[in-house]
Amino acid sequence: MDSQQLTTLTGVIDKKMNRQLKQYMDICARCAICKDACHQYVGTGDFKYLPARRAELIRQIYKKYFTKSGEFVPALYEARDPDDNLLDELYDSAYACTGCRRCMYYCPFSIDTAWILSVAKAILIAAGRGNEMLGQLADAAIFKGDNAEMFNDVMISGFEDIQEEVREITGNPNSRIPVNKEGADILYVALAGAHTIRPAAVIFEEAGENWTISMFEAANYGFFYGDTDKARLITKRYIDEAKRLGVKEIVVPECGHAYRVAEMFYEAWSKEPMPFKISHILEKVDEYIKSGRITVEKGLIEGKVTYHDPCQIGRNGGIFEQPRDIVKAVTDDFVDLIPNRQEQWCCGGGGGIVAMDEFKETRLASGSKKVEQLRASGASVLACPCENCRLQIEELNEMHGLGLQVWQVIDLVVAAMPLKGKKPVHV
Amino acid sequence: METYLWITSVWGVYLTAIVFFGGMGWRIYEWSTTPKSAVRLGMFPKPKSGAGRFAKLLGDTFIAPQSAKIEPTMWTFAFAFHLAALGAFVGHGRLIKEFPVLPEMLGEAGMNTFAAWTGSIAGIVMLAGVLFWIARRTYGPFKNLSVPEDYLLLFLLLGVVVMGDHMRFVYGGTIHAGVYRDWFMSVLTFKPAFPSELLSSNVSVSLGTHMLFADLFLMYFPFSKLVHSIGAFSSNLVRSSE
Ligand code: HEM
Ligand code: SF4
Ligand code: SF4
């Protein structure tokens, strides 16, 4: 392969190198204990989706260019160049990975395959092989950040429409969706859909919260794409907004990766301390219920309810109990999926895979474990935070005729609140 | 035969010691001088107290309960192997100095019987572990995932274990630790010599070959995936602290 390209690609590994990555490269025993942890490998049986195999592709380059033993005896490690063959396979294994880190949970050395694949994505991008769809979505978000005035009027009139709906639900003509409110305590950064704003607004208003809505979305396609610079710029949009408005706390929506990006990654990307508290909306809702700031009634939700832990807020974010406590506050008929919490199966819809049509077949096949779990639970209602999880599970629901109602947790909460207005329709 | 022993069991030992300790030192130096990830890679849930976190780190590294849950068969063989390897390592301490307390309790003959039993068990368990791993790497995804390094290590390990077992099961009744200690201490004190019991018996072939494999295995160790033996602690930190 040409030496210019080679220097560029090995340069990416060099730039991304840190102690953990080095150890991951050096210590994997290729024991394949991670094999049955990955829903994609289990669902498809395709070797390229075996977690250690995905990492092995990066290890092959590492061995050849970053270790003496691999340089002298490459055959011992099957060390090789990042040529077209390698990059082809790498593309599939890196962009299909949902970043659930279930493989890491079961690995005896906690090897973070998803992290290794973030390096893989950086290599692919440097080779001009990044996923186009994710790249475009990321660029569009950055464009919006750079040209915020252009979108201002559309956004505000959108919020006004939603405000009307909120008033109908609360039955309170003073319910608001505060826009650009300086001195608010909370900046709520939703997703693009009204369904992520409406129930949140009902809850904030009923709790008497001093909040304001962000002009930007918490979704971060730069993160899925694998470009930390883009990911940083997309997050920076609402960090700057929060600074301008002088809020104390940023609340992200149910979306899983949005929480992890803000809470775990942004500080390292921006190289500055995060000046705000970051909360997941379900942490806030749990607080409101427990402190009596909002009231929910049992019996308004019919049927057995279960809960799916999105990987990014569960295993990777540490939020296990608050959503369960919320669900248990609205129903007596709760059953957990098995396994659950840190062992929860990934639904198969994370990591931006729902936006990439080319992986549709893999994605649907990878839902087999989730389908088994949902069936076995006997539940008819699924409380499911995270937009990506819901898109995936709704598709599985239809495909396998599970007959489940799939709800956002905040929709369940609003449905269980004794409000004067009209009941929201479940979407 | 004496030349073979001098190469594998004297000069080979010196060379191995240099390569092994130098290599491991280099490995630790490289790891510790590479900055940690700026991004928080932690996994949840984590214990709240410092003591709880430390206990979790030890548990995760020595017991790997998560791996046990998902791959019980593999875990059982791996756990048994590592335990037996640890036992064998401790047992080899007799090459330097007779254990305290035990010989007084058991008497000299009793000590040799005890060592024969524990050593035999460890030897058999290690052999079973190695054979299981080799077998596992001959089919399906395990085969596809394996690279020559994996087979080389297992082959060298098999050599070490088989020859060790050979010495134990064939000559165990006649040649005891004291004889090997004379040789090993002579190497450690840089006055290498072989006791006549060793040279006059065919056990010298077994010892030489055991040492040949051990030398090669330990010289390759620092440049292989076996550095997991020291790396596992810091890589597992993500479960408890980071
Ligand atoms: C302390 C935590 C340790 C853990 C969690 C651990 C775990 C493992 C695992 C999962 C394997 C995979 C076996 C395979 O599929 O080949 C393995 C192999 C092995 N480990 Fe360890 N190990 C540890 C420490 C050690 C130590 C201290 C040694 C020192 C001698 C060691 C020596 C070996 C050897 C020789 C193998 C066989 C390698 C092979 O398959 O080629 N391990 N270990
Ligand atoms: S479980 Fe861990 S050590 Fe074993 S093959 Fe998978 S990544 Fe490597
Ligand atoms: S992070 Fe999840 S999807 Fe990616 S390799 Fe590991 S188990 Fe599979």
XYZ file of C-alpha atoms and ligand atoms in Angstrom:
728
model
C 0.000 0.000 0.000
C 1.263 3.510 -0.614
C 3.477 4.910 2.095
C 1.669 8.242 2.393
C -1.590 6.486 3.252
C 0.214 4.123 5.610
C 1.787 7.015 7.506
C -1.592 8.710 7.786
C -3.352 5.636 9.123
C -0.680 4.556 11.590
C -0.485 8.222 12.606
C -4.112 7.978 13.721
C -3.266 5.120 16.085
C -0.291 7.050 17.372
C -2.450 10.090 18.070
C -5.116 8.037 19.828
C -2.648 5.980 21.869
C -3.118 5.927 25.605
C -2.365 3.496 28.406
C -5.654 1.663 28.185
C -5.483 1.229 24.429
C -1.918 -0.036 24.673
C -2.898 -2.567 27.295
C -5.933 -3.675 25.296
C -3.606 -4.251 22.362
C -1.032 -6.120 24.442
C -3.065 -8.334 26.745
C -6.083 -9.813 24.951
C -5.766 -13.588 25.383
C -8.003 -14.289 22.365
C -9.934 -16.508 24.752
C -13.220 -15.543 23.033
C -15.066 -15.247 26.344
C -16.544 -12.078 24.846
C -18.071 -14.046 21.981
C -21.473 -14.782 23.486
C -21.739 -11.367 25.107
C -22.254 -9.623 21.769
C -25.842 -9.580 20.522
C -24.587 -9.095 16.972
C -22.359 -12.134 17.042
C -25.019 -14.192 18.799
C -27.744 -13.012 16.428
C -25.831 -13.465 13.170
C -23.079 -16.010 13.950
C -20.894 -13.922 11.658
C -17.231 -14.111 12.699
C -16.551 -10.496 11.783
C -18.877 -9.456 14.617
C -17.051 -11.420 17.304
C -15.809 -8.617 19.604
C -12.200 -9.821 19.894
C -12.056 -10.259 16.128
C -13.123 -6.652 15.614
C -10.337 -5.500 17.916
C -7.904 -7.936 16.332
C -7.935 -5.925 13.095
C -6.531 -2.923 14.922
C -4.163 -5.198 16.838
C -2.764 -6.512 13.549
C -1.759 -2.982 12.542
C -0.516 -2.185 16.033
C 1.672 -5.280 16.175
C 3.299 -4.490 12.871
C 3.945 -0.803 13.420
C 4.099 -0.314 17.166
C 5.911 -3.380 18.546
C 9.379 -4.761 17.909
C 8.240 -8.384 18.084
C 5.525 -7.776 15.499
C 7.927 -5.870 13.287
C 10.460 -8.745 13.321
C 8.047 -11.692 13.192
C 4.742 -10.355 11.848
C 3.554 -13.877 11.024
C 3.417 -14.736 14.708
C 0.644 -12.175 15.199
C -0.782 -12.189 11.695
C 0.347 -8.568 11.753
C -0.394 -6.682 8.540
C -0.905 -3.380 6.767
C -4.184 -1.466 6.892
C -4.874 -2.374 3.257
C -8.208 -2.429 1.445
C -9.070 -5.922 2.673
C -8.508 -4.963 6.253
C -10.363 -1.661 5.921
C -13.359 -3.375 4.280
C -13.806 -5.711 7.209
C -13.014 -2.950 9.672
C -15.786 -0.799 8.247
C -18.407 -3.434 8.984
C -17.144 -4.352 12.407
C -16.637 -0.767 13.557
C -19.794 0.913 12.250
C -22.071 -1.994 13.123
C -20.888 -2.039 16.765
C -23.546 -0.453 18.955
C -21.006 0.552 21.588
C -22.964 -1.335 24.228
C -19.785 -2.603 25.952
C -21.405 -5.847 26.969
C -18.290 -7.644 25.691
C -16.208 -5.506 28.030
C -18.395 -6.437 30.958
C -17.711 -10.149 30.507
C -14.046 -9.935 29.443
C -11.658 -11.089 32.202
C -9.497 -8.034 31.464
C -12.351 -5.554 30.809
C -11.119 -4.880 27.302
C -13.201 -2.047 25.873
C -13.784 -3.224 22.319
C -16.056 -0.275 21.592
C -13.222 2.074 22.526
C -10.833 0.224 20.240
C -13.439 0.601 17.504
C -13.572 4.343 18.055
C -9.938 4.278 16.970
C -11.000 2.089 14.055
C -13.552 4.713 13.004
C -10.898 7.438 13.167
C -8.724 5.303 10.884
C -11.610 4.782 8.480
C -12.347 8.501 8.413
C -8.672 9.252 7.724
C -8.808 6.739 4.870
C -11.867 8.529 3.451
C -14.067 5.600 4.400
C -16.131 7.034 7.236
C -19.853 6.299 7.114
C -21.399 8.947 4.876
C -24.797 9.082 6.495
C -23.422 9.668 9.993
C -20.933 12.192 8.640
C -23.681 14.184 6.935
C -25.909 14.171 10.000
C -22.974 15.384 12.084
C -22.159 18.172 9.620
C -25.780 19.275 9.530
C -25.784 19.617 13.316
C -22.576 21.648 13.226
C -24.023 23.845 10.468
C -27.014 24.554 12.662
C -24.688 25.559 15.499
C -22.800 27.967 13.239
C -25.975 29.489 11.789
C -28.287 29.477 14.780
C -30.143 32.721 13.810
C -31.243 31.041 10.582
C -33.200 28.453 12.563
C -34.421 30.710 15.349
C -37.904 31.540 14.038
C -38.720 27.986 12.988
C -37.618 26.643 16.345
C -39.595 29.221 18.322
C -42.793 28.691 16.372
C -42.338 24.948 16.832
C -42.019 25.411 20.590
C -45.180 27.560 20.585
C -47.143 24.760 18.928
C -45.890 22.291 21.501
C -46.726 24.776 24.248
C -50.364 24.694 23.112
C -50.381 20.908 23.405
C -48.781 21.111 26.833
C -51.523 23.484 27.980
C -54.173 21.088 26.732
C -52.585 18.270 28.721
C -52.019 20.163 31.958
C -55.291 22.049 31.660
C -53.335 25.089 32.776
C -53.328 28.063 30.370
C -50.157 29.341 32.044
C -48.035 26.290 31.274
C -45.073 27.370 29.215
C -42.109 26.268 27.215
C -39.663 28.987 28.207
C -37.297 29.929 25.396
C -33.986 31.747 25.890
C -34.778 32.360 29.530
C -31.780 33.901 31.241
C -31.281 32.909 34.851
C -33.185 29.650 34.508
C -31.904 26.874 36.759
C -32.132 24.185 34.126
C -31.415 24.041 30.416
C -33.290 21.103 28.941
C -31.659 19.856 25.746
C -34.203 17.664 23.956
C -34.118 15.736 20.700
C -35.567 16.929 17.415
C -38.993 15.323 17.904
C -41.825 17.088 19.759
C -42.429 13.857 21.673
C -39.197 14.420 23.613
C -40.264 17.960 24.574
C -44.008 17.707 25.307
C -43.994 15.285 28.276
C -40.815 16.826 29.690
C -42.449 20.255 29.584
C -45.562 18.916 31.339
C -43.380 17.477 34.093
C -41.152 20.556 34.510
C -44.153 22.861 34.595
C -46.086 20.737 37.078
C -42.968 20.488 39.263
C -42.698 24.279 39.198
C -39.205 24.046 37.781
C -37.322 27.155 36.651
C -36.268 25.819 33.277
C -35.700 26.767 29.678
C -35.542 24.818 26.442
C -32.426 24.555 24.317
C -32.361 25.567 20.651
C -30.233 22.498 19.978
C -30.557 18.744 20.147
C -28.698 16.422 22.459
C -28.264 13.741 19.774
C -24.662 13.535 18.635
C -23.942 11.941 15.288
C -20.352 13.135 15.463
C -19.869 10.648 18.294
C -21.385 7.793 16.289
C -19.407 8.837 13.234
C -16.206 8.539 15.267
C -14.880 12.072 14.886
C -14.243 13.540 18.336
C -13.791 17.009 16.939
C -17.203 17.006 15.320
C -18.677 15.409 18.429
C -17.175 18.143 20.553
C -18.530 20.923 18.318
C -22.018 19.432 18.389
C -21.995 19.296 22.190
C -20.400 22.723 22.449
C -23.532 24.225 20.879
C -25.578 23.727 24.009
C -22.689 24.152 26.439
C -22.167 27.670 25.077
C -25.901 28.302 25.209
C -25.971 27.182 28.855
C -23.095 29.533 29.644
C -24.863 32.413 27.902
C -28.102 31.831 29.813
C -26.299 31.292 33.109
C -28.101 28.069 34.045
C -26.907 25.790 36.840
C -27.722 22.445 35.377
C -28.067 20.808 31.977
C -30.697 18.108 31.690
C -30.434 15.691 28.783
C -33.402 13.709 27.465
C -33.974 9.964 27.763
C -31.579 9.406 24.856
C -28.710 7.223 26.048
C -25.609 8.449 24.281
C -26.482 12.100 24.942
C -26.018 11.492 28.645
C -22.701 9.742 28.223
C -21.376 12.375 25.828
C -22.193 15.194 28.240
C -21.319 13.432 31.487
C -18.337 11.272 30.496
C -16.766 12.616 27.331
C -17.142 16.346 26.862
C -14.637 17.395 29.543
C -11.924 15.311 27.926
C -12.800 16.516 24.423
C -12.919 20.203 25.321
C -10.029 19.982 27.816
C -11.916 22.199 30.257
C -13.881 21.353 33.385
C -17.631 21.064 32.893
C -19.136 24.126 34.593
C -22.594 22.585 34.966
C -24.152 19.670 36.678
C -25.298 17.152 34.051
C -28.454 15.229 34.802
C -30.446 12.675 32.934
C -34.112 13.604 32.797
C -35.089 10.414 34.603
C -32.864 11.389 37.531
C -34.854 14.638 37.766
C -38.238 12.938 37.408
C -37.315 10.422 40.106
C -36.406 13.323 42.408
C -39.682 15.120 41.646
C -41.728 12.032 42.470
C -39.806 11.200 45.636
C -39.914 14.765 46.923
C -43.592 15.114 46.042
C -43.050 17.880 43.497
C -45.171 15.905 41.058
C -47.829 13.333 41.811
C -48.350 10.068 39.989
C -51.120 7.564 40.542
C -51.012 3.838 40.188
C -53.670 2.043 38.191
C -53.735 4.402 35.246
C -51.331 2.193 33.280
C -52.847 -1.130 32.289
C -50.970 -4.399 31.966
C -47.680 -5.840 33.163
C -44.857 -3.350 32.719
C -41.189 -4.126 32.156
C -38.107 -1.962 31.687
C -35.167 -2.050 29.272
C -31.824 -0.588 30.443
C -30.286 1.331 27.541
C -26.584 0.420 27.597
C -25.416 4.033 27.603
C -27.283 5.022 30.724
C -27.057 1.623 32.448
C -23.805 -0.285 32.206
C -22.053 2.758 30.756
C -23.788 5.523 32.679
C -24.626 4.078 36.084
C -28.355 4.927 36.041
C -30.105 1.708 37.016
C -32.509 2.364 39.866
C -34.068 5.763 39.192
C -35.995 4.654 36.083
C -37.113 1.474 37.863
C -38.310 3.499 40.835
C -40.268 5.737 38.478
C -41.920 2.783 36.772
C -42.705 1.192 40.114
C -44.313 4.458 41.204
C -46.824 4.261 38.365
C -47.638 0.547 38.497
C -47.745 -2.376 40.945
C -47.396 -4.817 38.099
C -43.678 -4.527 37.316
C -41.411 -7.319 36.144
C -37.699 -7.046 35.321
C -36.225 -8.530 32.187
C -33.722 -11.327 32.742
C -30.848 -10.594 32.721
C -31.060 -6.940 33.700
C -29.115 -3.871 34.804
C -25.399 -4.234 33.961
C -26.063 -7.590 32.310
C -28.938 -6.307 30.210
C -28.842 -7.369 26.560
C -28.276 -4.558 24.094
C -31.421 -4.114 21.992
C -29.254 -3.811 18.885
C -30.252 -0.255 17.977
C -27.433 1.806 19.488
C -24.329 3.463 18.101
C -26.155 5.136 15.232
C -26.911 1.811 13.542
C -30.594 2.707 13.087
C -29.498 5.504 10.773
C -27.439 3.198 8.552
C -29.597 1.212 6.155
C -26.737 -1.025 5.074
C -26.768 -2.710 8.498
C -30.517 -3.221 8.672
C -30.340 -6.989 8.302
C -27.614 -7.318 10.935
C -29.504 -4.983 13.224
C -32.759 -6.903 13.081
C -31.007 -10.261 13.469
C -29.092 -8.892 16.444
C -32.371 -8.266 18.262
C -32.975 -11.977 18.798
C -31.925 -11.944 22.453
C -34.019 -8.894 23.228
C -37.033 -10.542 21.624
C -36.485 -13.685 23.742
C -36.199 -11.608 26.888
C -39.318 -9.571 26.143
C -41.340 -12.689 25.360
C -40.206 -14.433 28.523
C -41.166 -11.450 30.684
C -44.856 -11.763 29.793
C -45.124 -7.964 29.884
C -47.468 -6.023 27.634
C -45.950 -2.599 28.277
C -42.285 -1.765 27.855
C -40.866 1.331 29.493
C -37.889 2.229 27.374
C -35.798 5.344 27.539
C -33.471 6.098 24.628
C -34.756 6.964 21.194
C -32.518 4.461 19.410
C -33.622 1.590 21.647
C -37.264 2.446 21.017
C -36.872 2.616 17.247
C -35.216 -0.789 17.269
C -37.592 -2.431 19.726
C -40.664 -1.080 17.942
C -39.394 -2.631 14.737
C -38.718 -5.936 16.501
C -42.127 -5.696 18.137
C -43.821 -5.507 14.772
C -41.615 -8.060 13.071
C -42.072 -10.685 15.785
C -45.658 -9.813 16.662
C -44.819 -9.218 20.310
C -47.899 -7.048 20.823
C -46.018 -4.728 23.164
C -46.797 -1.098 23.846
C -43.439 0.654 23.817
C -43.407 3.809 25.935
C -40.949 6.542 26.766
C -40.668 6.633 30.545
C -41.706 10.291 30.700
C -44.856 9.457 28.696
C -45.741 6.836 31.285
C -45.255 9.421 33.992
C -47.485 11.982 32.297
C -50.139 9.314 31.725
C -50.048 8.529 35.447
C -50.269 12.159 36.565
C -53.710 13.324 37.690
C -53.959 16.354 35.392
C -56.904 18.572 34.671
C -56.430 18.588 30.919
C -56.967 15.852 28.375
C -54.977 12.629 28.407
C -52.125 12.629 25.928
C -52.415 10.018 23.217
C -49.696 7.419 23.416
C -47.561 7.525 20.289
C 24.396 -34.862 27.982
C 26.330 -32.511 30.181
C 26.578 -29.962 27.348
C 22.815 -30.058 26.868
C 22.348 -29.399 30.569
C 24.877 -26.577 30.551
C 23.074 -24.901 27.663
C 19.519 -25.276 28.907
C 19.979 -25.306 32.640
C 22.830 -22.937 33.266
C 23.497 -20.478 30.464
C 19.868 -20.700 29.336
C 18.727 -19.770 32.827
C 20.953 -16.701 32.894
C 19.841 -15.589 29.471
C 16.197 -16.196 30.344
C 16.480 -14.207 33.548
C 17.927 -11.253 31.648
C 15.342 -11.371 28.864
C 12.393 -12.037 31.163
C 13.089 -9.373 33.770
C 14.366 -6.898 31.199
C 11.309 -7.489 29.005
C 8.817 -7.221 31.838
C 10.532 -4.085 33.101
C 10.373 -2.574 29.633
C 6.704 -3.482 29.342
C 5.854 -1.856 32.660
C 7.916 1.184 31.739
C 6.053 1.548 28.445
C 2.652 1.243 30.064
C 3.381 3.571 32.931
C 4.846 6.264 30.703
C 1.894 6.262 28.293
C -0.698 8.766 29.543
C -4.038 7.425 30.679
C -7.124 8.007 28.591
C -8.479 11.512 29.135
C -11.969 10.139 28.524
C -13.662 8.360 31.405
C -13.969 4.727 30.370
C -15.629 3.523 33.580
C -18.314 0.890 33.799
C -21.087 0.606 36.373
C -22.135 -0.159 39.050
C -19.179 0.664 41.258
C -18.828 0.236 45.033
C -18.991 3.532 46.922
C -16.171 3.083 49.423
C -12.464 2.915 48.639
C -12.164 -0.455 50.368
C -15.104 -1.807 48.387
C -13.501 -0.664 45.171
C -10.197 -2.266 46.032
C -11.928 -5.513 46.950
C -13.809 -5.402 43.670
C -10.581 -4.897 41.719
C -9.049 -7.961 43.372
C -12.196 -10.014 42.860
C -12.530 -8.976 39.217
C -8.909 -9.799 38.506
C -8.410 -13.009 40.465
C -11.869 -14.505 40.102
C -13.386 -12.801 37.033
C -16.943 -13.598 38.186
C -18.482 -12.103 35.025
C -16.469 -14.439 32.812
C -17.507 -17.357 35.020
C -21.126 -16.505 34.407
C -20.982 -16.398 30.642
C -18.432 -19.188 29.948
C -18.443 -21.549 32.943
C -16.510 -24.377 31.267
C -13.763 -22.154 29.972
C -13.656 -20.354 33.299
C -13.327 -23.605 35.253
C -10.386 -24.809 33.196
C -8.743 -21.380 33.212
C -9.233 -20.924 36.946
C -7.943 -24.415 37.725
C -4.953 -23.906 35.442
C -3.995 -20.570 36.948
C -4.392 -21.921 40.461
C -2.291 -24.969 39.645
C 0.314 -22.733 37.994
C 0.429 -20.660 41.152
C 0.774 -23.857 43.200
C 3.571 -25.065 40.939
C 5.285 -21.699 41.232
C 5.170 -21.850 45.007
C 6.274 -25.485 44.910
C 9.328 -24.541 42.878
C 10.342 -22.474 45.877
C 11.727 -25.715 47.286
C 14.519 -25.317 44.744
C 15.817 -22.449 46.783
C 15.004 -23.392 50.338
C 13.075 -26.162 52.016
C 9.704 -24.870 53.203
C 9.547 -23.899 56.855
C 7.238 -25.735 59.307
C 5.956 -28.377 56.897
C 8.996 -30.718 57.023
C 9.010 -30.563 60.826
C 5.364 -31.547 60.883
C 5.623 -34.232 58.243
C 9.192 -35.474 58.546
C 11.482 -35.696 55.537
C 9.747 -38.664 53.934
C 6.349 -37.162 54.735
C 7.393 -33.895 53.083
C 8.430 -35.732 49.944
C 5.102 -37.556 49.865
C 3.212 -34.306 50.396
C 5.166 -32.616 47.625
C 4.570 -35.603 45.370
C 0.823 -35.339 45.874
C 0.473 -31.586 45.535
C 2.949 -31.462 42.695
C 1.179 -34.296 40.896
C -2.208 -32.654 41.245
C -0.883 -29.322 39.999
C 0.913 -31.089 37.157
C -2.195 -32.963 36.066
C -4.455 -29.928 36.328
C -2.055 -27.823 34.286
C -1.802 -30.541 31.674
C -5.588 -30.776 31.487
C -5.855 -26.995 31.170
C -3.309 -26.807 28.376
C -4.846 -29.719 26.478
C -8.301 -28.161 26.825
C -7.058 -24.858 25.450
C -5.274 -26.545 22.567
C -8.382 -28.567 21.732
C -10.551 -25.492 21.944
C -8.398 -23.664 19.448
C -8.845 -26.346 16.800
C -12.411 -25.585 15.789
C -14.967 -22.936 14.911
C -14.656 -19.337 16.034
C -11.861 -20.224 18.477
C -9.737 -21.471 15.621
C -10.554 -18.462 13.471
C -9.624 -16.107 16.261
C -6.308 -17.831 17.054
C -3.010 -16.613 15.652
C 0.334 -18.475 15.637
C 1.288 -16.753 18.887
C -1.497 -18.637 20.681
C -0.343 -22.024 19.431
C 3.314 -21.248 20.065
C 2.626 -20.348 23.686
C 0.478 -23.402 24.235
C 3.078 -25.617 22.584
C 5.861 -24.257 24.792
C 3.643 -24.539 27.831
C 2.794 -28.112 26.921
C 6.511 -28.865 26.712
C 7.172 -27.360 30.128
C 4.271 -29.199 31.737
C 4.821 -32.581 30.064
C 8.505 -32.644 30.934
C 7.790 -31.429 34.449
C 5.220 -34.172 34.839
C 7.694 -36.631 33.368
C 10.225 -35.778 36.047
C 7.563 -36.037 38.704
C 5.910 -39.266 37.612
C 8.901 -41.182 36.284
C 11.704 -40.054 38.560
C 9.681 -38.627 41.448
C 10.313 -41.685 43.588
C 14.084 -41.611 43.263
C 15.184 -38.009 42.795
C 13.939 -35.511 45.354
C 14.016 -31.756 45.691
C 17.357 -31.697 47.472
C 19.184 -32.843 44.354
C 17.619 -30.217 42.137
C 18.234 -27.628 44.849
C 21.991 -28.277 44.712
C 21.967 -27.563 40.978
C 19.628 -24.562 41.151
C 21.434 -22.910 44.051
C 24.728 -23.385 42.267
C 23.283 -21.479 39.316
C 21.860 -18.742 41.548
C 25.164 -18.279 43.349
C 27.051 -18.164 40.050
C 29.014 -21.334 40.823
C 27.179 -23.605 38.387
C 27.668 -27.354 38.901
C 25.580 -30.504 38.513
C 25.275 -33.021 41.345
C 26.365 -36.528 40.391
C 22.856 -37.996 41.004
C 21.590 -35.850 38.122
C 24.370 -36.635 35.704
C 24.302 -40.350 36.355
C 20.587 -40.689 35.668
C 18.407 -40.240 32.601
C 16.510 -37.597 34.543
C 19.086 -35.212 33.118
C 17.383 -35.501 29.721
C 14.019 -34.626 31.263
C 15.435 -31.762 33.272
C 17.288 -30.393 30.282
C 14.162 -30.508 28.142
C 11.939 -29.092 30.910
C 14.392 -26.230 31.160
C 14.644 -25.816 27.402
C 10.903 -25.270 27.147
C 10.803 -23.146 30.297
C 13.608 -20.937 28.972
C 11.884 -20.395 25.646
C 8.483 -19.880 27.278
C 9.765 -17.313 29.762
C 11.884 -15.508 27.192
C 8.864 -15.062 24.973
C 6.563 -14.215 27.898
C 7.192 -10.436 28.048
C 6.574 -10.077 24.315
C 3.391 -12.079 24.284
C -0.204 -11.725 25.412
C 0.878 -13.306 28.710
C 1.669 -9.843 29.971
C -1.986 -10.017 30.938
C -0.579 -11.410 34.166
C 0.428 -7.890 35.174
C -1.782 -5.783 32.892
C -5.053 -7.272 34.135
C -4.952 -5.233 37.333
C -4.848 -1.836 35.717
C -7.135 -2.746 32.831
C -9.752 -3.963 35.313
C -9.692 -0.643 37.152
C -12.492 0.609 34.901
C -14.889 -1.611 36.802
C -13.996 -0.291 40.214
C -12.608 3.208 40.119
C -12.231 5.135 36.875
C -4.354 -12.213 37.429
C -5.295 -12.367 36.620
C -5.273 -13.303 35.435
C -6.364 -13.524 34.657
C -7.748 -12.898 34.851
C -5.972 -14.450 33.621
C -6.819 -14.906 32.629
C -6.455 -15.712 31.581
C -7.293 -16.105 30.501
C -8.739 -15.687 30.330
C -6.577 -16.904 29.680
C -7.098 -17.451 28.376
C -6.775 -18.804 28.029
C -6.886 -19.085 26.525
O -7.986 -19.088 25.963
O -5.868 -19.336 25.908
C -5.288 -17.035 30.250
C -4.269 -17.791 29.723
C -3.029 -17.935 30.300
N -2.553 -17.263 31.411
Fe -3.593 -16.028 32.587
N -4.664 -14.771 33.787
C -4.192 -14.102 34.887
C -2.904 -14.175 35.402
C -1.898 -14.985 34.910
C -0.584 -15.098 35.500
C -0.101 -14.393 36.772
C 0.126 -15.940 34.723
C 1.559 -16.288 35.015
C 2.146 -17.301 34.633
C -0.750 -16.384 33.635
C -0.407 -17.291 32.634
C -1.261 -17.711 31.637
C -0.913 -18.681 30.646
C 0.412 -19.379 30.546
C -2.025 -18.823 29.803
C -2.169 -19.739 28.592
C -1.940 -18.915 27.396
C -2.436 -19.486 26.090
O -3.605 -19.847 25.963
O -1.651 -19.466 25.161
N -1.981 -15.764 33.782
N -5.222 -16.289 31.411
S -12.853 -11.801 26.422
Fe -11.328 -10.152 26.480
S -9.347 -11.235 26.506
Fe -10.866 -12.730 25.836
S -10.844 -12.574 23.603
Fe -12.456 -11.197 24.307
S -11.443 -9.190 24.444
Fe -9.805 -10.752 24.367
S -19.654 -3.127 22.257
Fe -21.515 -4.383 22.008
S -21.866 -4.434 19.789
Fe -19.774 -3.726 20.083
S -18.568 -5.607 19.955
Fe -18.985 -5.284 22.141
S -20.863 -6.484 22.545
Fe -20.684 -6.258 20.308
